[in-house]
XYZ file of C-alpha atoms in Angstrom:
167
model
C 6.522 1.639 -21.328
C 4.225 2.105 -17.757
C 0.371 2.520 -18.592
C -1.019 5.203 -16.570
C -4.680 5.477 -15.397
C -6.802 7.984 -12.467
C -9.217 7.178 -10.152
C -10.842 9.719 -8.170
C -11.017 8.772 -4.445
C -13.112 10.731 -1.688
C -9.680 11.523 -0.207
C -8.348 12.507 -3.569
C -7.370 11.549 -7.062
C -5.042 8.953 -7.388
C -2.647 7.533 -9.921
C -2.235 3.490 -11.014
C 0.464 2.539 -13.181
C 1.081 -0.755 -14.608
C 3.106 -2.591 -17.439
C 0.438 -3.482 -19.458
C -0.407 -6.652 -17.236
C -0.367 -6.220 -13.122
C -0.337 -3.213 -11.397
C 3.068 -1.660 -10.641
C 2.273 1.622 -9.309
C -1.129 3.279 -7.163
C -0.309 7.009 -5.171
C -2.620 9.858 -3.914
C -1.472 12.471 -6.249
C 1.295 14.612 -4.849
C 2.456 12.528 -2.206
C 5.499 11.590 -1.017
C 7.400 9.250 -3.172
C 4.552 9.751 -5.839
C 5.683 8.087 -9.128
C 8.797 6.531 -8.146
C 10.443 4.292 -10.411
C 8.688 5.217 -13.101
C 10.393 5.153 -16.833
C 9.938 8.484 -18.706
C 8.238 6.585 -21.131
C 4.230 7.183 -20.434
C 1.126 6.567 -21.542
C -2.640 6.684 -20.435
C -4.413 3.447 -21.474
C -7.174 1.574 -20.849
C -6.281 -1.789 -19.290
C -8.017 -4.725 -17.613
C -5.972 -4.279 -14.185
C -7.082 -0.994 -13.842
C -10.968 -1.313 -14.792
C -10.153 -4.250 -11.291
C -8.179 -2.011 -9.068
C -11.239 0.948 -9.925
C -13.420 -1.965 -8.642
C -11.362 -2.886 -5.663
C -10.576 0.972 -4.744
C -14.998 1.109 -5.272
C -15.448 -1.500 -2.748
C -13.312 -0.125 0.019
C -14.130 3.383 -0.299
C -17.606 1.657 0.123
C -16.371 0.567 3.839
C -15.924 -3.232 3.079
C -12.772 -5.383 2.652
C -12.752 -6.524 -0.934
C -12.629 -10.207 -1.444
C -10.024 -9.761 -4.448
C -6.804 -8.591 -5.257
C -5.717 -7.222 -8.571
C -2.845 -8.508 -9.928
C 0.570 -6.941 -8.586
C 4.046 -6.466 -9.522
C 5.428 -3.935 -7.108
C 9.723 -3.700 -7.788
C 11.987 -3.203 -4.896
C 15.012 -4.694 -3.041
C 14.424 -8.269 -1.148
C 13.851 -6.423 1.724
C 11.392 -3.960 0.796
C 9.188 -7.202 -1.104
C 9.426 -8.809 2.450
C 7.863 -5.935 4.076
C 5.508 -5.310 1.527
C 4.754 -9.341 1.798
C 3.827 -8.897 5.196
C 1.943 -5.856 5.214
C -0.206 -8.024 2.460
C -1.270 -9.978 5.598
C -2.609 -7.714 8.106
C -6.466 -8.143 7.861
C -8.661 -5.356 7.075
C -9.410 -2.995 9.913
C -6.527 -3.582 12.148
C -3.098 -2.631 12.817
C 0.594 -3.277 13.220
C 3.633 -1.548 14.881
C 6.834 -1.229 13.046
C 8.410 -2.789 15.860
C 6.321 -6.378 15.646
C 7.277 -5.977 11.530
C 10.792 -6.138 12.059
C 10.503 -8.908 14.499
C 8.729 -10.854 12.487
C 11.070 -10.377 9.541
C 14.251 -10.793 11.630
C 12.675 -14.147 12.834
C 12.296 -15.171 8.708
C 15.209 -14.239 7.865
C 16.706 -15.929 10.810
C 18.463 -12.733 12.702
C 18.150 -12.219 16.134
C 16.630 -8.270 15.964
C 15.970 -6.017 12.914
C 15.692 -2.000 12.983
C 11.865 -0.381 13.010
C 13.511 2.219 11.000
C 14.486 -0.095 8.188
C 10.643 -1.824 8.293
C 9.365 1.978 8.261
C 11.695 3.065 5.289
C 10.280 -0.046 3.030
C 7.056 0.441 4.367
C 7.136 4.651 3.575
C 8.202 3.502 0.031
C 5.618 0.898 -0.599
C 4.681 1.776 -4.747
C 1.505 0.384 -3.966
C -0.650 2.298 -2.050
C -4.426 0.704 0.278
C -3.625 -2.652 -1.954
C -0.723 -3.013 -0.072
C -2.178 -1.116 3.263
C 1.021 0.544 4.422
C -1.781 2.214 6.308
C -2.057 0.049 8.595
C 1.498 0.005 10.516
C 1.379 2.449 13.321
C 4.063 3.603 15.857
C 4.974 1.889 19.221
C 2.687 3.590 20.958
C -0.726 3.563 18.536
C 0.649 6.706 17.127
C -0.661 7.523 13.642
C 3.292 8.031 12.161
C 5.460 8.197 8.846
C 2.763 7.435 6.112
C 3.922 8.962 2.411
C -0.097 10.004 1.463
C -0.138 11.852 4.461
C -1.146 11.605 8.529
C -5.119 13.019 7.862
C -5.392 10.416 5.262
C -3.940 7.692 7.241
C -6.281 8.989 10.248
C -9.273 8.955 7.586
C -8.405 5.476 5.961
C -8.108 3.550 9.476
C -11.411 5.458 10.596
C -13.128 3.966 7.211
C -11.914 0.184 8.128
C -13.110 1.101 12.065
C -9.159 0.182 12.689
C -8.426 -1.557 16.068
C -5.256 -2.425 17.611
C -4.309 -6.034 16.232
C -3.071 -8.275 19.585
């Protein structure tokens, strides 16, 4: 069973999903990849997780980094939970390439070079959307590319944080 709730962002309603405990699941309605994964069996509910991701989802539409984390349990291959481990760690207001990604990840996994395109395919199916800010991985060049909620959101979220290149 997945436990489905709304929130209503300035930048549009949203969908969470969880499994009664953590958060599985959090798209902009309608947007690519929306829902993935998802069993058939669904219900709206209630639950703690979602009452904290509101609050967390409050806080950042507010124009601050919150200082907590609901409780996650996004599913995907090794590879995709690597990416979506890393993307964890870039701060608040700044950005990444897909390039320096996949070098990082070749370098944990011990490989000697990685595809961008393979980093930008986990990161475009991230389940877990501004909690995990996929948002924040730009192009080579600072371009504003590939994000599933689409580019005028991306452009709007990084303008909210007052995004700047991370060196």
């Amino acid at each position: 069973m997945v436990y489905l709730a709304s929130y209503l962002s300035p930048l549009g309603a949203m969908t969470m999903a969880s499994d009664g405990i953590a958060l599985t699941g959090l798209w902009f309605d309608g947007q690519k990849y929306f829902g993935s994964g998802l069993s058939k069996e669904k219900a709206m509910k209630n639950l703690p997780v979602f009452a904290q991701t509101a609050r967390w989802l409050d806080i950042y539409f507010s124009g601050e980094a919150p200082d907590f984390t609901p409780l996650l349990a996004a599913e995907g291959t090794p590879f995709r939970q690597a990416v979506w481990e890393f993307l964890r760690t870039i701060p608040y207001g700044q950005t990444v390439t897909y390039g320096e990604i996949a070098q990082k990840i070749a370098r944990q996994r011990g490989l000697s070079k990685m595809s961008a395109q393979a980093v930008g395919g986990a990161v475009g199916h991230n389940p877990i959307s501004l909690i995990i800010p996929c948002h924040r991985v730009v192009g080579a060049d600072g371009s504003l590319t590939g994000y599933a909620g689409g580019i005028s959101r991306k452009a709007k979220l990084l303008e909210l944080e007052k995004a700047i290149k991370k060196i």
